[in-house]
Coordinates of C-alpha atoms in Angstrom, one line a residue:
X1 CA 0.0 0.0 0.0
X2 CA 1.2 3.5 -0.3
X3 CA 0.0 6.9 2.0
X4 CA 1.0 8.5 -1.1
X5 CA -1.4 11.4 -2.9
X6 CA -2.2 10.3 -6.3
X7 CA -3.4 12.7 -8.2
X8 CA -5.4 12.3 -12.0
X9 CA -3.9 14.2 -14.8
X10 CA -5.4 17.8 -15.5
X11 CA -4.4 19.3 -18.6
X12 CA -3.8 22.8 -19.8
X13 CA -1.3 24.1 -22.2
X14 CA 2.0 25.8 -21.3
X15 CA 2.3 28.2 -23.9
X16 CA 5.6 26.5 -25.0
X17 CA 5.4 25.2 -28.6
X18 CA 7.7 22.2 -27.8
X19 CA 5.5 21.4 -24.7
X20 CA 1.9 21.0 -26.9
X21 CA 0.1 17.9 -26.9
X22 CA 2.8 16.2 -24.6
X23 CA 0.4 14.8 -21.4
X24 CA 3.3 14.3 -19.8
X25 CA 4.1 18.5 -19.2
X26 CA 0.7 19.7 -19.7
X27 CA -0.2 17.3 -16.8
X28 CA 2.1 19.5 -14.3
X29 CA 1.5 22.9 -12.2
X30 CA 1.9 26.4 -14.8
X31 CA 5.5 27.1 -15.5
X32 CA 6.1 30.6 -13.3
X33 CA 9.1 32.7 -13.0
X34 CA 11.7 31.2 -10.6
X35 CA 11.0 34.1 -8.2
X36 CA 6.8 33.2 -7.7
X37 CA 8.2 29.6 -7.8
X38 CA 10.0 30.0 -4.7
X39 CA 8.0 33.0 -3.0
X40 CA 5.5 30.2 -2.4
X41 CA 7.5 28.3 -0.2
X42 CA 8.4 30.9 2.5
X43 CA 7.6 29.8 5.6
X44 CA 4.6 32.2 7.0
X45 CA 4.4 30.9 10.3
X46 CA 5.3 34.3 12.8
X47 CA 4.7 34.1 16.6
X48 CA 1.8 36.3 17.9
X49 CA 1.5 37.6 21.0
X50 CA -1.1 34.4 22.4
X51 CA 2.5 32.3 21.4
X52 CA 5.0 34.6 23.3
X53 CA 2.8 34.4 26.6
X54 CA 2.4 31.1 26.4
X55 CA 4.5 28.5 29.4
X56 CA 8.1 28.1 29.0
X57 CA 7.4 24.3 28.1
X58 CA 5.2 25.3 25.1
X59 CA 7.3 27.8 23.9
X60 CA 10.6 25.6 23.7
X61 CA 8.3 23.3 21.6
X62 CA 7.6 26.3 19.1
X63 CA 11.0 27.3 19.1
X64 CA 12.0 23.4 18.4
X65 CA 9.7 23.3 14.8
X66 CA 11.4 26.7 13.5
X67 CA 14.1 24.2 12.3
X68 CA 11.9 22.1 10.1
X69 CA 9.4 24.5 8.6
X70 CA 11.9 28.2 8.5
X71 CA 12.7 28.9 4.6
X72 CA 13.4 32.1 3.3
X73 CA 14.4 31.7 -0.7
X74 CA 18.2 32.7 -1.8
X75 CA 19.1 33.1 -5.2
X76 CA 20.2 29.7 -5.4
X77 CA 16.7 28.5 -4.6
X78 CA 15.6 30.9 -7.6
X79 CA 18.4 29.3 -9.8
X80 CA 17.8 25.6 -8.9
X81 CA 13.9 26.0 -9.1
X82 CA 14.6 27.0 -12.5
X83 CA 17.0 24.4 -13.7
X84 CA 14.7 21.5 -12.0
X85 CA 11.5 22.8 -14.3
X86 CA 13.4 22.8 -17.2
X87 CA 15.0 18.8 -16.6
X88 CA 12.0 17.6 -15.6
X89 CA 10.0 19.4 -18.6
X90 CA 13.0 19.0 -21.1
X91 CA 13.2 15.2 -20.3
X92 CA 9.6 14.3 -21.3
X93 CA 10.4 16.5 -25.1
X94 CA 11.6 13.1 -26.1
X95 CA 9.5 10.7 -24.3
X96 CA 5.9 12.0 -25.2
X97 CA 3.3 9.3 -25.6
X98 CA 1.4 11.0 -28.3
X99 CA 4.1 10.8 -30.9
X100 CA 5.3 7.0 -30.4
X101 CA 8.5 8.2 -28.9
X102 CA 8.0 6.8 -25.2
X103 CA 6.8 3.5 -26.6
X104 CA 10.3 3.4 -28.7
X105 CA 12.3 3.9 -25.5
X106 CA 10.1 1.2 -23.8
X107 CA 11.4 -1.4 -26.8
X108 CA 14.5 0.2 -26.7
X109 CA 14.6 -0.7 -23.1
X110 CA 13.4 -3.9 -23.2
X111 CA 16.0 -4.8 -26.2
X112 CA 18.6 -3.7 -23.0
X113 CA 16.6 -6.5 -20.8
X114 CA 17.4 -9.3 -23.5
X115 CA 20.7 -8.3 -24.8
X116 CA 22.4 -7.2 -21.2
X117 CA 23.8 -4.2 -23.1
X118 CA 22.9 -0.8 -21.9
X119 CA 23.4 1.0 -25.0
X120 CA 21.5 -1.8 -27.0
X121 CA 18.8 -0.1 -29.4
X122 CA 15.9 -1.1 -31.3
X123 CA 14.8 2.1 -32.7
X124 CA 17.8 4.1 -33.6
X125 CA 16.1 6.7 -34.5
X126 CA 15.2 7.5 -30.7
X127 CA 16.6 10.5 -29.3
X128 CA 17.1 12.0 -25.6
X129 CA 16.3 15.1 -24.4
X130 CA 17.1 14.6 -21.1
X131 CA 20.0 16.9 -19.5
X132 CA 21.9 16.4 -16.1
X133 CA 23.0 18.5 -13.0
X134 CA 25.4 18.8 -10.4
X135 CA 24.9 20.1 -6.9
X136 CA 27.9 19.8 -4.8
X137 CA 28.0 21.6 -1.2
X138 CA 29.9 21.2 2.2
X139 CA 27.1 19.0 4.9
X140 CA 24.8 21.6 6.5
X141 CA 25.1 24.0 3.5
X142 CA 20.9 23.5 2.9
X143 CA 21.3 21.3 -0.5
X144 CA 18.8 18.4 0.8
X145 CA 16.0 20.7 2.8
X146 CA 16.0 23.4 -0.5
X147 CA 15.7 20.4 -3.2
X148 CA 12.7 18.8 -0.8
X149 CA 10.9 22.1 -0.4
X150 CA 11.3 22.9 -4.9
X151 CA 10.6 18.6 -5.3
X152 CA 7.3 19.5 -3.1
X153 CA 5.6 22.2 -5.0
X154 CA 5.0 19.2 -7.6
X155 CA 3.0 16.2 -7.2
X156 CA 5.1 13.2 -7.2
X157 CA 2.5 10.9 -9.0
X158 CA 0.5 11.6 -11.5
X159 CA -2.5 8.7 -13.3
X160 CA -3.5 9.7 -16.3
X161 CA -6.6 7.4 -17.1
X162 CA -6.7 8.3 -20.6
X163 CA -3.0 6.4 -21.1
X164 CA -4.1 4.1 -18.3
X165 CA -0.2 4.9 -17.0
X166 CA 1.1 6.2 -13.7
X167 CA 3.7 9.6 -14.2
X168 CA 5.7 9.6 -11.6
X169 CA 7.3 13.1 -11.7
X170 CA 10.7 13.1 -9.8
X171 CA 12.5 10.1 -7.3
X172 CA 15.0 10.6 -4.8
X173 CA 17.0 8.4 -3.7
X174 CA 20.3 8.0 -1.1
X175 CA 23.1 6.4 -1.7
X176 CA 24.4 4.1 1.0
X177 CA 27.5 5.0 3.0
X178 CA 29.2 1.6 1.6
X179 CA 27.0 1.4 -1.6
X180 CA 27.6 -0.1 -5.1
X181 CA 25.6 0.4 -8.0
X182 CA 23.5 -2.7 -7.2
X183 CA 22.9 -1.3 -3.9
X184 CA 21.7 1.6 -5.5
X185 CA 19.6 0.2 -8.0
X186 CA 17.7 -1.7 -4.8
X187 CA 17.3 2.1 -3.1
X188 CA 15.7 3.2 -6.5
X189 CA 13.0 -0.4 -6.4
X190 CA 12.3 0.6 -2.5
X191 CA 11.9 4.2 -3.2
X192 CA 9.1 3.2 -6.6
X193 CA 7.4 0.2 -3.9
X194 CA 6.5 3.1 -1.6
X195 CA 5.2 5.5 -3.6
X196 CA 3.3 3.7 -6.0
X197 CA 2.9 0.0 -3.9
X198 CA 4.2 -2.3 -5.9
X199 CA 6.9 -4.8 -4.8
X200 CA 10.1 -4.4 -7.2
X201 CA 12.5 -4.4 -4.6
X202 CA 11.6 -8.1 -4.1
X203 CA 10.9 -9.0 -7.5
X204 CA 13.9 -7.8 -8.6
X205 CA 16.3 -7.9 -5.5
X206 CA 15.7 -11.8 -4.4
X207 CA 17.2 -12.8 -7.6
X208 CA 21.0 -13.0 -8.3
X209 CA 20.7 -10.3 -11.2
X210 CA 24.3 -8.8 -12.4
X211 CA 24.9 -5.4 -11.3
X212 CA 24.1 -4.9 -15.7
X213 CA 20.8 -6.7 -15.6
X214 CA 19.9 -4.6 -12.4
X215 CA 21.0 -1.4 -14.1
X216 CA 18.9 -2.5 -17.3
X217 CA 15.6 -2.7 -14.7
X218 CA 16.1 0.3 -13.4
X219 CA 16.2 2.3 -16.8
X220 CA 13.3 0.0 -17.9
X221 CA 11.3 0.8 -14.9
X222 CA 11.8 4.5 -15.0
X223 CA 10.5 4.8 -18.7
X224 CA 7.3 2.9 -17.5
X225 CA 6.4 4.8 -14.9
X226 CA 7.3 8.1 -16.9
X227 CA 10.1 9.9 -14.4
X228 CA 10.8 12.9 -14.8
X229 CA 13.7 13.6 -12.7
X230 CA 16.0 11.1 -10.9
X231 CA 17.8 12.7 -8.2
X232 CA 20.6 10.8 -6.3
X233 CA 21.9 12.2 -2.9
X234 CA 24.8 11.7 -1.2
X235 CA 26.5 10.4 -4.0
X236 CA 30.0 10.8 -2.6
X237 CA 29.1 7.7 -0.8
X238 CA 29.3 5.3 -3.9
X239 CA 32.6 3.3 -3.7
X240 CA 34.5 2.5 -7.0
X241 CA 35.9 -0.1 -5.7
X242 CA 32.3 -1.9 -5.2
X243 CA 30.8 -0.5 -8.1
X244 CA 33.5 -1.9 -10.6
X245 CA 35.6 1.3 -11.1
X246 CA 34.6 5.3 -11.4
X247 CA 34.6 4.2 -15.1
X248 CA 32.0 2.0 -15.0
X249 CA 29.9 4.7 -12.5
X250 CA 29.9 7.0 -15.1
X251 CA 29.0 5.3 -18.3
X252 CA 26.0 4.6 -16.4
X253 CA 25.0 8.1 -15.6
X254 CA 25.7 9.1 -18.5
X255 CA 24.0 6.2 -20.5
X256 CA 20.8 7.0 -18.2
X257 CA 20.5 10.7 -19.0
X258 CA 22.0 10.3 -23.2
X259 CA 20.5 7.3 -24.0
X260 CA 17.8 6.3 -21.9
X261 CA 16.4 10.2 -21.8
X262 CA 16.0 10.3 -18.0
X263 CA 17.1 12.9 -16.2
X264 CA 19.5 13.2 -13.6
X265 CA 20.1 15.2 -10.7
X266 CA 23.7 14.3 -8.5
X267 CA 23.5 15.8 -5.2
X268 CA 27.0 15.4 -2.4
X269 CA 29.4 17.0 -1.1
X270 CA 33.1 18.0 -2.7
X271 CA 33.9 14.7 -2.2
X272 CA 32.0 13.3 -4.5
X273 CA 34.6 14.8 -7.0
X274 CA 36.3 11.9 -6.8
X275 CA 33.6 9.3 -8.4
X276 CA 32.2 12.2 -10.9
X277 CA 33.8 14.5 -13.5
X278 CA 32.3 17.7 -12.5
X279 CA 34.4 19.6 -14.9
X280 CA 32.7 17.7 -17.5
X281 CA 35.9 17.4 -19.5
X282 CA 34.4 14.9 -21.6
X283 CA 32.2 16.4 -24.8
X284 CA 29.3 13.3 -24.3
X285 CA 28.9 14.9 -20.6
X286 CA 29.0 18.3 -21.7
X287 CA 25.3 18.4 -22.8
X288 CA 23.9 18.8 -19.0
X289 CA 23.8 21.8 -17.1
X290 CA 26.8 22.1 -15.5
X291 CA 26.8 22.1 -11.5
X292 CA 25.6 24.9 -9.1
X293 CA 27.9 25.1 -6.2
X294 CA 26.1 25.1 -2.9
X295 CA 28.1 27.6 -0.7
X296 CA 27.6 29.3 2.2
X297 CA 25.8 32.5 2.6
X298 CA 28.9 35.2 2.5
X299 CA 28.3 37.9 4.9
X300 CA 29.6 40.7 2.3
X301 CA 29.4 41.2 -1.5
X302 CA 32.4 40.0 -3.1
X303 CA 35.1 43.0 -4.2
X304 CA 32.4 45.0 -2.7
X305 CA 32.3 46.5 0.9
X306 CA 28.6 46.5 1.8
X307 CA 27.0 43.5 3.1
X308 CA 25.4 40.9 1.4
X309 CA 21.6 42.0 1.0
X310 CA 20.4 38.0 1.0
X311 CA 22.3 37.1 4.3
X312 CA 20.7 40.6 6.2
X313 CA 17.1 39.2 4.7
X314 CA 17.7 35.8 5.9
X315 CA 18.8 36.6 9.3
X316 CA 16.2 39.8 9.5
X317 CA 13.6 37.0 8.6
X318 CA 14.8 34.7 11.2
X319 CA 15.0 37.0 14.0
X320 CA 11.4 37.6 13.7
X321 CA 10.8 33.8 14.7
X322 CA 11.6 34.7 18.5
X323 CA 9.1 33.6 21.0
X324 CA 11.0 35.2 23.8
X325 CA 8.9 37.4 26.0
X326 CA 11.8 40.2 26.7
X327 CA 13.2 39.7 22.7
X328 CA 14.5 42.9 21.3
X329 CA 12.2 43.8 17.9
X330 CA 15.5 45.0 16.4
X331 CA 18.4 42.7 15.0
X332 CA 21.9 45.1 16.2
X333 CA 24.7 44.7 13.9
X334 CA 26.5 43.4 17.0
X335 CA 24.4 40.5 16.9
X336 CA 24.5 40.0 13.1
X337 CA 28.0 40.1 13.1
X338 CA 28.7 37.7 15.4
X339 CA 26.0 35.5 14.4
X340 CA 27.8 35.2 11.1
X341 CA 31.3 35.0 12.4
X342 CA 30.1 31.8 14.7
X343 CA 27.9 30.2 11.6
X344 CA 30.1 31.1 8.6
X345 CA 26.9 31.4 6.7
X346 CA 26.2 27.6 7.0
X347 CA 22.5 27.5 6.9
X348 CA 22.2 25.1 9.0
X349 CA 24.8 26.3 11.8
X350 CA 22.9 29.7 11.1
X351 CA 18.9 28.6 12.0
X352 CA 20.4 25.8 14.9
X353 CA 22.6 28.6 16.7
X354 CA 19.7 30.6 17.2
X355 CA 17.6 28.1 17.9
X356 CA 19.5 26.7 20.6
X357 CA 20.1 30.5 21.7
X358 CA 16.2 30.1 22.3
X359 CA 16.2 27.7 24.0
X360 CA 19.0 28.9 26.4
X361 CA 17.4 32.0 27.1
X362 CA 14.2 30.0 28.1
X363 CA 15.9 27.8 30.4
X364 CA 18.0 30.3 32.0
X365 CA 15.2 32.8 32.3
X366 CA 17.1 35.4 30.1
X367 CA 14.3 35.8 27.5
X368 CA 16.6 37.7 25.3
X369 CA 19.2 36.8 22.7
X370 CA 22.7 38.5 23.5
X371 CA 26.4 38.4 21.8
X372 CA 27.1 36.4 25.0
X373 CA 24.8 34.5 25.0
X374 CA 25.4 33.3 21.5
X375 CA 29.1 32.8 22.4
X376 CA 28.2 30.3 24.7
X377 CA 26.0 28.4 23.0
X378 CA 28.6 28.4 20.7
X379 CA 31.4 26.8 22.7
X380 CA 28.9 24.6 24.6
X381 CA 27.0 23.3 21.9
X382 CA 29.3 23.5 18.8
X383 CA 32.5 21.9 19.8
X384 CA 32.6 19.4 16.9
X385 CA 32.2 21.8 14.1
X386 CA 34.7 23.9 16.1
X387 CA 37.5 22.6 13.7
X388 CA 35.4 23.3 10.2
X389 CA 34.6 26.5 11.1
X390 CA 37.8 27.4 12.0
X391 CA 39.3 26.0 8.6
X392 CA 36.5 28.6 7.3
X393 CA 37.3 31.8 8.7
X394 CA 41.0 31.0 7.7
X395 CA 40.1 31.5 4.4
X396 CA 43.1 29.0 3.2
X397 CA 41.7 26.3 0.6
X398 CA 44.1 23.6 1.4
X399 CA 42.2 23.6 5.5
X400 CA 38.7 24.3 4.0
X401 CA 39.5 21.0 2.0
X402 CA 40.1 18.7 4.8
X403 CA 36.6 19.6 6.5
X404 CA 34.4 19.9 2.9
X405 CA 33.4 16.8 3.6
X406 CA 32.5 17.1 7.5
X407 CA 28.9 16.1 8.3
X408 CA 27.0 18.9 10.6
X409 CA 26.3 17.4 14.1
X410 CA 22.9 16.3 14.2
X411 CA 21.6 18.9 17.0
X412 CA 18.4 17.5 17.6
X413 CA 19.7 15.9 20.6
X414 CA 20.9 19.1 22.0
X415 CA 17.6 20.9 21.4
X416 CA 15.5 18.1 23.0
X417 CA 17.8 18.2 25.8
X418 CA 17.0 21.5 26.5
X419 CA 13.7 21.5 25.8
X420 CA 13.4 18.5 28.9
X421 CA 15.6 20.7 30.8
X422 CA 13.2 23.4 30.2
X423 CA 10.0 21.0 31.2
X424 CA 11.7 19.6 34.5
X425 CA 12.5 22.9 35.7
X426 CA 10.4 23.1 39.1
X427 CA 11.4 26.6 39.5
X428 CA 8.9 28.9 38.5
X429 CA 9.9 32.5 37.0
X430 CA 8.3 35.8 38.4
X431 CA 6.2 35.9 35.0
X432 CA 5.0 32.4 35.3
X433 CA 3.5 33.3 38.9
X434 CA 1.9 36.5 38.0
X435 CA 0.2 35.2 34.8
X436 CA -1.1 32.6 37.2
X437 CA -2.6 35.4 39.5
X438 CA -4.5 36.5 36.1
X439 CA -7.6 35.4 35.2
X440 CA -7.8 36.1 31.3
X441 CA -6.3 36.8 28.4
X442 CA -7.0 40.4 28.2
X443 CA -5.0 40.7 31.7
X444 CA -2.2 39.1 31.0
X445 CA -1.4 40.6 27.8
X446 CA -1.7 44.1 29.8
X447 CA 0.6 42.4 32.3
X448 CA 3.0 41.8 29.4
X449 CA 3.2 44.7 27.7
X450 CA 4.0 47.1 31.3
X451 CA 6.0 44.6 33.0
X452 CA 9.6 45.7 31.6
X453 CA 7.9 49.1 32.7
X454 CA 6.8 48.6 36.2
X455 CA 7.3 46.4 39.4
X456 CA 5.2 43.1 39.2
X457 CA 3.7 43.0 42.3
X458 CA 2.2 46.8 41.9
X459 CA 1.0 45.8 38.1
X460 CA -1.0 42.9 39.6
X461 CA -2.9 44.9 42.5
X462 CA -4.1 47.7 40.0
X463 CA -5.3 44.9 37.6
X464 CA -7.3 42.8 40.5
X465 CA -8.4 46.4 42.3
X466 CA -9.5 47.8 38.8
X467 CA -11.1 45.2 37.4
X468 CA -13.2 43.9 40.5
X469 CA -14.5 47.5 40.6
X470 CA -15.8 47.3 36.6
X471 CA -15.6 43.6 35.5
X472 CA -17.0 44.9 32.1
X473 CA -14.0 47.0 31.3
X474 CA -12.3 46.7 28.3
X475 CA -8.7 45.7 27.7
X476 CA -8.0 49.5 26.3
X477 CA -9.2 51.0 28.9
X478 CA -7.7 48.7 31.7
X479 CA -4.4 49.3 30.0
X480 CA -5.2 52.9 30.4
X481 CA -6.0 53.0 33.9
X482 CA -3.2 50.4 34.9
X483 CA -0.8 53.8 33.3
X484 CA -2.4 56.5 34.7
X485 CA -2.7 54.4 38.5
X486 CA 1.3 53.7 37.9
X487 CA 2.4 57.6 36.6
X488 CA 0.2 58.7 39.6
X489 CA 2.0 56.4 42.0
X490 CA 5.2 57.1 40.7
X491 CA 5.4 61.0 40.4
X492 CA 4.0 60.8 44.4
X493 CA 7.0 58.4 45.3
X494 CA 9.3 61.0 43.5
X495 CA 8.5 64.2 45.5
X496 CA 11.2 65.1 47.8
X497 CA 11.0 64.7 51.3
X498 CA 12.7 66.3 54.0
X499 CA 13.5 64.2 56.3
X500 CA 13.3 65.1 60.3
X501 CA 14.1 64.0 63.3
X502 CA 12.0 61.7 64.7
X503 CA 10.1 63.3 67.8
X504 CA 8.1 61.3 70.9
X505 CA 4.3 62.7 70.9
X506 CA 2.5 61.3 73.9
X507 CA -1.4 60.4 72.8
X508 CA -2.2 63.6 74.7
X509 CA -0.7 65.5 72.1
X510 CA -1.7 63.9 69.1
X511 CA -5.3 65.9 68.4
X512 CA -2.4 68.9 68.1
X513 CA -0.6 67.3 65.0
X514 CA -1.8 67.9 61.7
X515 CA -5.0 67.2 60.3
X516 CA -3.8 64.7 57.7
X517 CA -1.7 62.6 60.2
X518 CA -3.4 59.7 61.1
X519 CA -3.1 59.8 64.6
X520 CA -4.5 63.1 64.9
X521 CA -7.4 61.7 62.9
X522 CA -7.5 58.8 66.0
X523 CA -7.2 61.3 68.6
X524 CA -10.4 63.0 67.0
X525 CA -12.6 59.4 67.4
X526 CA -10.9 57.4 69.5
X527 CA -13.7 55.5 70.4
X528 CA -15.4 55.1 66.8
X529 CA -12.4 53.9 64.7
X530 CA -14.8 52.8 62.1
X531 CA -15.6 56.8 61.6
X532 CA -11.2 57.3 60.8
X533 CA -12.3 55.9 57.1
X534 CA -14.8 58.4 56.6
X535 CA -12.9 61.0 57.9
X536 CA -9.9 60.4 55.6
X537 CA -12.1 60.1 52.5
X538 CA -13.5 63.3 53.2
X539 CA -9.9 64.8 53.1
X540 CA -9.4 63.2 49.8
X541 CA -6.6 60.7 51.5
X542 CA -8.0 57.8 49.8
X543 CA -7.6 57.1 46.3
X544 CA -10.6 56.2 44.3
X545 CA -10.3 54.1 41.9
X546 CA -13.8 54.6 40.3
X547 CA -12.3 58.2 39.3
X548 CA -10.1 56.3 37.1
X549 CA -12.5 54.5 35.2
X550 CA -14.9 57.2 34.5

C-alpha cells in the first residue's frame, strides 16, 4: 500500500510550442518565474502575542519546529527551481506518448533486458532530451532541505486514465555509506514500492541479477512509470571499488541521462569529485547543465564593501521567529555580526545557533538573545564543528579542504535536551507566577506589555483592584488605567521629602498634630475607629479608583 497522494492528470497548455500535446508537461502545475516559484514556499508561520505568553514548556516546543518549517528563498533557490522545471519538462520533449517516442524507449529498453547491453537499441532513431546537473556543497550548507521544499511544489505521481499509465514526476534516492551500483539500484525499487505499492524491490532484488541486468531494470522501470527527474543524494558515498571502477559509475550516468532520456540530478558533497567529472571534460557529458555550487551564505558582496543584502534578509527574517517574552524587535549589527562569524553562513549552523540561543534564554530565564549568549552556545553546543569553522574563517583552501566533507552534528539531541531541561525545571519564573494570579487573556497581555515598565507586584494589585470594581472594562481602557494608577503612584514616590528628626508625641498630644496625620485623625474618634475611614475620605486621602475609570 502507499500513504502517497495520487493525483489524476489535469491538462492545460503551457504556452511553449515544444511542450503542446505532450500529457506528460501539460499534466504538471503552470510554468512561473523562478521568483513566484519559490515566494510560495516561504515559511509564513510568525509568533503572535497568544505564542510569546504562552509557558516556557510550550514555547521551547515552538522554538523546536522553527528548524523544520523556517525557509526564506536565496538566489540559489531561484536558480535551482529553475534548472529543475526545465529537466524535468526538457526530459519528457523526447519521451511523449502522443508521438510514439516513449513507446520506442520502452522497446528500446526492453532490447537492453534481452541483450544485457545498456546502449542496445531497437529504434535508432530515438533521441534524448534529457540533461543532467550537479549540486555539490559542504554537509549543512541547505542542499537536501531546499531540493525537498522545490521537489514538493509538484506532485510526485500523476495517473493519467486516458493512457491508463502512472507519471511519476521526480524520485530521490540515497546512496548508502558503503553502496555499489547494485545497492543503488535496490534504493531506487524501494523508493518506486513506496510510492506507488508495488513490490520491485523483491521482485527484482531476491534474484541473483548482475549489477548490468539490475541497471537494465532500473532504466526500464523509470521509462514505464514516466520519471521525470532522478535525483541521487549523497553520492560521494558510492565506492569505485564496489561498483567496478569510477569508469563504470559514469558510463551509467551518462547512458541513463543520453540514452535512456531520463534525467539526472547528483547531489553530495566536494567529495564526490572523486567518483564524478564535475568539470565535464568529456564532450558526451558536456550536454547537461553544469553544476551549481552550494556555498555558504557570504556575509559581504564579493570586491564590494557593503554587506550581502540575502544574508541581512535571511537573518532579518529569522530574528522575527523569537518567541521570547523580553526579545529585542530589532536585529543590532553586533548580533548579526557575530552570528555570522560563529555560523560562517552555513545554513544550518545559522537557524540551529539561534535556535539553541532560544532555548537557552528559556531555560535560564534570560528571555533575550545577546552576543554572549550566543558565544556560549557556541562553545557549549558546537564543539565538533569547532574545527570546520575554523578551517572557514582561515580562508586557506588547502584547511577548507580537509573539512568539505564534514557532516553537521545532528543537533536534535541538543535541542530536545534543552527543551526536557526546560520541562523539568520546578522553578517557577516571576512571570510564570503572575500570569497565574490572572484570570484572562486580556490581563495578562496588559501584564506583558507594562512589565519591563513597572514592578510586578504593583501591576497585579491595579489589575485585581481595577477590574473587580468594573468587571466589564475593556482591555483599552484597563491598560489605560493600569498607566495613569502607575504615573500617579510614581510622580507621588518621587517628591522630595525632608526628612526630620523623629520626635516622641505622647497620645495627649496627638489631636495637636496635623489634620492629615493619622493619629491626629484617632485622637479626634478614639472610640469610633470605624468613623477614621470616613474622615480620611473626606480629606481626599483615599484614592478612588472609580475616578479612574470614569
Amino acid at each position: 500500500m502507499t500513504n502517497h497522494i495520487i493525483r489524476n492528470a489535469e491538462y492545460q497548455d503551457t504556452g511553449v510550442h515544444a511542450y503542446k500535446d505532450n500529457p506528460f508537461i501539460e499534466a504538471l502545475p503552470p510554468i512561473q518565474e523562478p521568483f513566484e516559484d519559490t515566494k510560495n514556499l516561504i515559511s509564513k508561520v510568525t509568533p503572535t502575542l497568544d505564542d510569546i505568553k504562552q509557558k516556557r514548556v510550550i514555547r521551547a516546543h515552538n522554538i523546536h519546529q522553527i528548524a523544520g518549517s523556517f525557509f526564506q528563498p536565496l538566489a540559489m533557490h531561484m536558480l535551482l527551481s529553475e534548472r529543475i522545471s526545465l529537466m524535468i519538462r526538457g526530459g519528457y520533449v523526447g519521451r511523449n506518448p502522443n508521438t510514439g517516442k516513449l513507446q520506442q524507449h520502452l522497446q528500446n529498453g526492453y532490447e537492453r533486458l534481452q541483450t544485457g547491453d545498456l546502449n542496445a537499441k531497437r529504434f535508432d532513431e530515438t533521441e534524448s532530451t534529457a540533461l543532467s546537473m550537479a549540486i555539490i556543497g559542504c554537509s549543512g550548507s541547505g542542499k537536501t532541505t531546499s531540493l525537498r521544499r522545490i521537489l514538493g511544489s509538484y506532485p510526485q505521481v500523476i495517473f493519467h486514465p486516458a493512457l491508463n499509465r502512472h507519471q511519476i514526476v521526480y524520485l530521490k534516492i540515497d546512496c548508502s555509506h558503503d553502496g555499489s551500483l547494485k545497492e543503488l539500484c535496490l534504493n531506487f525499487f524501494r523508493a518506486i514500492d513506496k510510492i506507488i505499492g508495488s513490490n520491485y524491490e523483491k521482485k527484482y532484488g531476491m534474484k541473483r541479477h548482475g549489477v548490468e541486468t539490475m541497471l537494465a531494470l532500473m532504466a526500464q522501470t523509470a521509462n514505464m512509470f514516466a520519471l521525470g527527474l532522478l535525483v541521487i543524494d549523497e553520492i560521494q558515498h558510492l565506492s569505485r571499488a564496489k561498483s567496478g571502477g569510477s569508469e563504470k559509475m559514469l558510463n551509467f550516468f551518462v547512458t541513463m541521462t543520453n540514452t535512456i532520456g531520463i534525467p539526472v540530478l547528483f547531489v553530495g558533497t566536494p567529495k564526490a569529485r572523486d567518483i564524478f567529472d564535475l568539470d565535464l571534460r568529456s564532450s558526451r557529458r558536456a550536454a547537461g547543465l553544469g553544476s551549481i555550487f552550494w556555498n555558504p551564505i557570504p556575509q559581504y558582496i564579493p570586491d564590494q564593501k557593503s554587506q550581502n543584502p540575502e544574508w541581512i534578509a535571511f537573518t532579518n527574517t529569522l530574528w522575527k521567529l523569537q518567541y521570547l517574552q523580553k526579545k529585542d524587535p530589532i536585529l543590532s549589527d553586533e548580533i548579526r555580526d557575530t552570528w555570522f562569524d560563529l555560523s560562517q553562513g552555513i545554513l544550518d549552523i545559522v537557524v540551529k545557533l539561534f535556535i539553541l540561543a532560544q532555548l537557552r534564554a528559556l531555560a535560564t530565564g534570560a528571555e533575550t538573545i545577546t552576543v554572549e549568549l550566543l558565544k556560549r552556545v557556541y562553545e557549549d553546543e558546537l564543539k565538533l564543528v569547532h574545527p570546520m569553522l575554523s578551517a572557514l574563517r582561515s580562508g586557506i583552501p588547502e584547511r577548507i579542504a580537509q573539512f568539505s566533507d564534514l557532516a553537521v552534528p545532528d543537533m536534535d539531541k541538543k535541542i530536545m535536551h534543552l527543551i526536557q531541561k526546560i520541562s523539568a525545571s520546578a522553578v517557577e519564573s516571576e512571570e510564570d507566577r503572575a500570569l497565574k494570579q490572572l484570570n484572562n487573556d486580556d490581563q495578562r497581555r496588559v501584564y506583558l506589555m507594562l512589565k519591563d515598565e513597572f514592578p510586578s507586584d504593583s501591576i497585579i494589585f491595579a489589575i485585581q483592584k481595577i477590574v473587580a470594581l468594573k468587571p466589564q472594562i475593556s482591555r483599552q481602557q484597563l491598560l489605560a488605567a493600569i498607566i495613569q494608577a502607575m504615573e500617579t503612584d510614581n510622580t507621588t514616590s518621587q517628591v522630595p521629602v525632608v526628612k526630620k528628626k523623629n520626635q516622641r508625641i505622647s497620645l495627649k498630644q496627638w489631636n495637636e498634630l496635623e489634620d492629615t496625620d493619622l493619629r491626629h485623625v484617632f485622637s479626634m474618634n478614639p472610640t469610633r475607629p470605624e468613623s477614621i475611614y470616613t474622615q480620611l475620605n473626606h480629606q481626599g486621602l483615599i484614592l478612588q479608583m472609580s475616578d479612574l475609570l470614569s
